[in-house]
Structure formats: C-alpha cells, structure tokens
Amino acid sequence: MLTPNLSVNAQGHLCIGGADCVTLAEQHGTPLYVMDENMIRQNCRSYQDVLNSECSSGGLICYASKAFSCKEIYRIVDSEGLGTDVVSGGELYTALKAGMPAEKIVFHGNSKSNNELEFAVQSGVGRIVCDNLPELARLNAVAAAQGKVVSVMLRVKPGIDAHTHDFIQTGKIDSKFGFALETGEAEEAVLAATGYANLKLVGLHCHIGSQILDTEPFAEAARVMVRFMDSLREKHAIVLPELNLGGGPGIKYIEADDPKPFGEVIRAILKAMHETCVTLSYPEPFVLFEPGRSIVGGAGLTLYTVMAKKQIPNVRTYVLVDGGMNDNPRYALYQAEYTAVCANRADQPQTERVTLGGKCCESGDLLGENMPLQAVEPDDIVAVLTTGAYNYSMASHYNRNPNAEVVMVADGEPRTIIRRESYEDIIRNDV
Ligand code: LLP
C-alpha cells in the first residue's frame, strides 16, 4: 500500500487508520474526504522532534494551512505544538476561531487587502510576511492607526530552481511572490522596512516551491539566505534574528515517487544553515518552517461511488464517479498523478487501466488517466489516495455541486469535522 496507514481487511475492503472505507461511504455518503488523525499527528511530531533535537537556536513549525484549512486541523496542530501559516483573512479567522494563539500565526499573501492587514494587526498575529513595497507602507499606516508596532518578515526570492511543476514553483525571479535577491530588490526592501516606525523587521522568508522530493534545493536556499543576511550585517550593520524557510517537502502520490523522510529534509536544511552560520560567524537565527502538504497530504483519501463505466474500444475506458474537479482540481490544473483503489475490491488485482472521469460538465474534468484499477462495476466505491492536501482547500462549487463532507478517523473511529453542504447552503447568499 502507498502509505502505512492503509490496509485491507478480511472482507477485502480498504481501511484507513483502521476504519473500513466501504462502511464510511455507506454511513456518510460520497464523495467523502477521509483524514487519518494519527498520521497527521505523527507527521507533526517527525518535524517537531528534529527541530527540538537539532536546532539549538530554537524554531517554530507553522503548518501551512492552505493545504487544508478547517477548525479541527488548527486544533490538532496547535495541540502538537505547531503554529500555523495563514494566507487570507478567511484562514486567519478560522484559525483564531479554533483557538490557535495569535502569536503562533504567520500571516502571508502577495496581495493582502487593507481589511486583511487591519484584521491581522488587530488580532496580534506573531509575524506578517510582507511581499512588496506598497504593502510595507500600507501595513505601517494600519499599525500606526492602531498604535502598534508589528513584527514583519520579508519574502525573498532566492532564485532557486527546485525542478517541480512550473505552476507551483515560487522561488525563481519570474514569480509574483516576494523580492528578488539578484536584482538588489530584497536589499532595498530591507532598508525600506527598517525605516518605518511601526514595523519591526525580525527576519526573512523564502519558499522555493512545493512537492520537492530532493533535499538539496532546500539546503541551498538556506545557504543563500544566510549569506544574504550576512551581507546585510556587513553593509548595513543589520542583524536579523529570524529565518523562515517556507514549506515544500514532497510526498508519495504514486509508487514511483520516492520522497525523503521529512525529518531528513529538515535535518539537511538545519545542517546547511548551521555550517553557513559557522563559516560566516553569523549568529544562528530562530528558524521557522511551513510544511503543508507533508503534514496532511498522505493522511487523506477521497471516496467516490462509480456511476458508470464506458469502454470505448481501442481508445480507453472511462470510469465515471460522483465527484471530480470540484472536489479535486489537481489533475485538471497540474496533471497531478494519483493512485486509485477500488475500496470494496481492494484484495483483487488491478487488471485494468482507466481514465477516472468526474461529474462536471467539462471534458477536462478528470481525476487521472491510465490509472491501474480493479475491474470495477457501477455502485463500487473508488478511493483516490493521498488527497489530504490541496483538495478540500481547492474545492469549488462548479456546476453548483455542494462541497463534500470531511471525516476524521482516529484509532478506527470516524467523526465528521466538516459537514456536507446542502443545496440550501449553496443558495445561502443568493439574493
Ligand atoms: N509557505 C508558503 C509561503 C507557501 O507558498 C506554501 C505553498 C507553503 C508554505 C506550503 O508548501 P507545501 O509544504 O504544502 O508544499 N496548490 C498546489 C500547491 C501550491 C503551494 C503554494 N504554496 C498543489 O496543489 O500542488
């Protein structure tokens, strides 16, 4: 099985975290997102353990909640000692309502509205990561109006090509995010930030991309960032105490993926940071990481009911399910590959190659092509694995499909953490 929390029981049914997926589908309906709490907690701990044991200068793991945001996930990561990264007023609101302490929240965004900045300052979030010069001016004005001094970090593009899908590569110069190092923009932004009375520049941030399977791009980003911090000390006598190295560690979506264990990734980054600090005699910064996908991605799957099967001779076989790009747009957007299993025939061999088609009125509404699958029939339950990240959070109401329910399983016991939307929910704001 793709992840260690999946198994097949005596009935030949797929189980996640000890819960039978066929029973879950019967009891909660489909499409259904299922998340495994124990695995999420274990993932949090594998990050925390390395940070605690190998980072003498201290640090904070901030779960990147764009991967999956709802009240329960903030409660879980908070109880594991993590903070969170939010990227909108909506995520911030959800995190605060869940009881996440404001000082453990890092507020991101390349185009934050004035309302969002006011909300963040008023809530007392621990750090605001600024992306551009107009934002610095606006944030300073917002902070001044509230009589506060806010801690800010600056998002820097370290210019690292992390060899991932172009759409999700955010560390290069040609990116809408942050200030480029090479052009002198980042240095200018540091000087600008230190000139504002209501901003306290505490450090720098970078995020080089997502679903990165190698450790070296992360290590190189850490070196580049420490060298830049050192140059600020040399040229301007500015010593910044914090470094936020973003998220990005990849996970196993298909058998061919071979990600490094997250602990190993963090260890390699900390080592690169430490060595560079020693070489340059730079004081080791307090370090932040923002993993999203690697905390929740592998802990989730989505259950669908097969509605029809269309075998087009010499072309392909479509298996059509009751969800699609409205609950998982990642194949349509990035041709992201997934593994599928027939949950009620999980003990049978995968003898077919199918295209998993969704229910939306759009030819590109596919969940995958050329996917190995058991010989399924209508009314079977198909599980698409590893959907815990960037699925629910990227879901849409296309074709006015209501959002699916999310169930959290802990030690075999399921509980609903996000209710299924009703048609009434769909028209709630219609006038
Ligand atoms: N920090 C920052 C500033 C980020 O921009 C991101 C992701 C993360 C942390 C978390 O990265 P992770 O550890 O999850 O890789 N929708 C795309 C992924 C977009 C990621 C954007 N930023 C997908 O479905 O693959």
mmCIF file of C-alpha atoms in Angstrom, residues 11 29 53 59 72 87 164 181 195 211 225 254 263 301 336 343 357 398:
data_model
loop_
_atom_site.group_PDB
_atom_site.id
_atom_site.type_symbol
_atom_site.label_atom_id
_atom_site.label_comp_id
_atom_site.label_asym_id
_atom_site.label_seq_id
_atom_site.Cartn_x
_atom_site.Cartn_y
_atom_site.Cartn_z
ATOM 1 C CA GLN A 11 -13.806 -8.556 3.661
ATOM 2 C CA GLY A 29 -22.247 9.131 1.607
ATOM 3 C CA SER A 53 16.802 17.851 18.986
ATOM 4 C CA GLY A 59 12.349 27.417 15.999
ATOM 5 C CA GLU A 72 -10.296 20.922 13.623
ATOM 6 C CA VAL A 87 -2.662 33.361 3.696
ATOM 7 C CA THR A 164 8.999 21.000 -9.862
ATOM 8 C CA LEU A 181 17.877 38.793 -4.360
ATOM 9 C CA GLY A 195 12.729 52.912 8.032
ATOM 10 C CA GLN A 211 6.229 18.794 -3.850
ATOM 11 C CA MET A 225 19.547 33.181 2.743
ATOM 12 C CA ILE A 254 2.328 7.093 -6.864
ATOM 13 C CA GLY A 263 12.874 14.620 9.335
ATOM 14 C CA LEU A 301 -8.164 9.961 0.718
ATOM 15 C CA ALA A 336 -1.029 15.683 -10.882
ATOM 16 C CA ALA A 343 -12.358 0.120 -1.838
ATOM 17 C CA GLY A 357 -13.804 10.937 -15.031
ATOM 18 C CA TYR A 398 -18.557 24.421 -10.127
#
